[in-house]
GROMACS .gro file of C-alpha atoms in nm:
model
  116
    1ILE     CA    1   0.002  -0.003   0.001
    2GLN     CA    2   0.339   0.245   0.075
    3GLU     CA    3   0.439   0.227  -0.291
    4LEU     CA    4   0.073   0.280  -0.439
    5LEU     CA    5   0.085   0.619  -0.236
    6ARG     CA    6   0.383   0.692  -0.309
    7VAL     CA    7   0.322   0.658  -0.653
    8MET     CA    8  -0.076   0.793  -0.648
    9ARG     CA    9   0.164   1.083  -0.438
   10THR     CA   10   0.309   1.213  -0.739
   11ILE     CA   11   0.106   1.507  -0.877
   12ASP     CA   12   0.124   1.634  -0.532
   13ASP     CA   13   0.581   1.580  -0.543
   14ARG     CA   14   0.553   1.773  -0.904
   15ILE     CA   15   0.323   2.028  -0.756
   16VAL     CA   16   0.536   2.352  -0.851
   17HIS     CA   17   0.680   2.169  -1.207
   18GLU     CA   18   0.298   2.144  -1.261
   19LEU     CA   19   0.200   2.493  -1.232
   20ASN     CA   20   0.521   2.629  -1.365
   21THR     CA   21   0.426   2.369  -1.676
   22THR     CA   22   0.088   2.530  -1.685
   23ILE     CA   23   0.021   2.895  -1.684
   24PRO     CA   24   0.171   2.992  -1.982
   25THR     CA   25   0.434   3.201  -2.063
   26ALA     CA   26   0.391   3.549  -2.197
   27SER     CA   27   0.451   3.447  -2.625
   28PHE     CA   28   0.168   3.150  -2.485
   29VAL     CA   29  -0.106   3.355  -2.339
   30GLY     CA   30  -0.333   3.323  -2.594
   31LYS     CA   31  -0.250   2.973  -2.702
   32VAL     CA   32  -0.338   2.930  -2.352
   33ASP     CA   33  -0.668   2.903  -2.148
   34PRO     CA   34  -0.468   2.977  -1.759
   35GLY     CA   35  -0.755   2.968  -1.566
   36GLN     CA   36  -0.917   2.646  -1.783
   37THR     CA   37  -0.510   2.485  -1.720
   38CYS     CA   38  -0.524   2.577  -1.381
   39LYS     CA   39  -0.869   2.492  -1.315
   40GLU     CA   40  -0.787   2.086  -1.438
   41LEU     CA   41  -0.510   2.156  -1.196
   42TYR     CA   42  -0.756   2.196  -0.919
   43GLN     CA   43  -0.928   1.927  -1.006
   44SER     CA   44  -0.678   1.655  -1.055
   45LEU     CA   45  -0.517   1.730  -0.754
   46MET     CA   46  -0.876   1.721  -0.542
   47ASP     CA   47  -0.960   1.417  -0.727
   48ALA     CA   48  -0.545   1.216  -0.615
   49HIS     CA   49  -0.652   1.314  -0.276
   50THR     CA   50  -0.966   1.240  -0.262
   51ASN     CA   51  -0.934   0.858  -0.414
   52ARG     CA   52  -0.573   0.830  -0.129
   53GLU     CA   53  -0.791   0.940   0.205
   54ARG     CA   54  -1.032   0.672   0.015
   55ILE     CA   55  -0.770   0.405   0.005
   56ILE     CA   56  -0.621   0.453   0.297
   57LYS     CA   57  -0.942   0.481   0.551
   58ASN     CA   58  -1.042   0.172   0.390
   59CYS     CA   59  -0.756  -0.030   0.456
   60ILE     CA   60  -0.726   0.094   0.834
   61SER     CA   61  -1.142   0.002   0.837
   62GLN     CA   62  -1.048  -0.358   0.691
   63THR     CA   63  -0.717  -0.416   0.892
   64SER     CA   64  -0.950  -0.288   1.188
   65ALA     CA   65  -1.174  -0.532   1.160
   66VAL     CA   66  -0.893  -0.816   1.096
   67VAL     CA   67  -0.764  -0.663   1.483
   68LYS     CA   68  -1.129  -0.720   1.613
   69THR     CA   69  -1.180  -1.056   1.557
   70LEU     CA   70  -0.758  -1.103   1.628
   71LYS     CA   71  -0.809  -0.996   1.915
   72GLU     CA   72  -1.170  -1.207   1.983
   73GLU     CA   73  -0.989  -1.520   1.909
   74ARG     CA   74  -0.699  -1.490   2.127
   75GLU     CA   75  -0.983  -1.422   2.422
   76LYS     CA   76  -1.071  -1.793   2.341
   77ALA     CA   77  -0.728  -1.919   2.302
   78PRO     CA   78  -0.455  -1.690   2.565
   79GLU     CA   79  -0.207  -1.992   2.476
   80ASP     CA   80  -0.185  -1.959   2.107
   81ALA     CA   81   0.140  -1.810   2.042
   82ALA     CA   82   0.143  -1.759   1.666
   83LEU     CA   83  -0.250  -1.586   1.673
   84LEU     CA   84  -0.045  -1.389   1.938
   85LYS     CA   85   0.257  -1.303   1.608
   86GLN     CA   86  -0.100  -1.247   1.389
   87LEU     CA   87  -0.250  -1.028   1.594
   88ARG     CA   88   0.107  -0.785   1.690
   89LYS     CA   89   0.167  -0.860   1.313
   90GLU     CA   90  -0.192  -0.670   1.272
   91GLN     CA   91  -0.165  -0.403   1.500
   92THR     CA   92   0.153  -0.301   1.393
   93LYS     CA   93  -0.029  -0.271   0.989
   94LEU     CA   94  -0.263  -0.078   1.126
   95LYS     CA   95  -0.062   0.174   1.306
   96LEU     CA   96   0.101   0.256   0.981
   97MET     CA   97  -0.285   0.319   0.793
   98GLN     CA   98  -0.333   0.555   1.091
   99SER     CA   99   0.003   0.739   1.004
  100GLU     CA  100  -0.009   0.727   0.635
  101LEU     CA  101  -0.365   0.919   0.719
  102ASN     CA  102  -0.174   1.246   0.898
  103VAL     CA  103   0.146   1.216   0.607
  104GLU     CA  104  -0.192   1.270   0.341
  105GLU     CA  105  -0.328   1.592   0.591
  106VAL     CA  106   0.088   1.688   0.581
  107VAL     CA  107   0.151   1.625   0.194
  108ASN     CA  108  -0.203   1.761   0.100
  109ASP     CA  109  -0.186   2.094   0.294
  110ARG     CA  110   0.174   2.147   0.159
  111SER     CA  111  -0.006   2.121  -0.197
  112TRP     CA  112  -0.258   2.381  -0.149
  113LYS     CA  113  -0.012   2.608   0.042
  114VAL     CA  114   0.210   2.627  -0.272
  115LEU     CA  115  -0.086   2.577  -0.527
  116SER     CA  116  -0.284   2.870  -0.304
   0.00000   0.00000   0.00000
């Protein structure tokens, strides 16, 4: 999932470049509509942010459900070492996904500040 998010964050990583290539120089002002181009860039950024947040929240939801199930199983079999190992693994994955949500917020804020 982290690799997918990294690829999906390309638009945010390249926002300055996108702005520089989107807004026409004086010689191209008549050939390109800067308002429309900026509007398209804004919409692309909005879509990217929405999609990434949806993916992260979906992963959190799914992992939370797995953790809950494993905790219930753990209560029934407290001596099961393999079950404990799996529970810890899923809890770590859940924490990672929750931290990705925080990273997403920082990335989004940075992009909107550049775009403003």
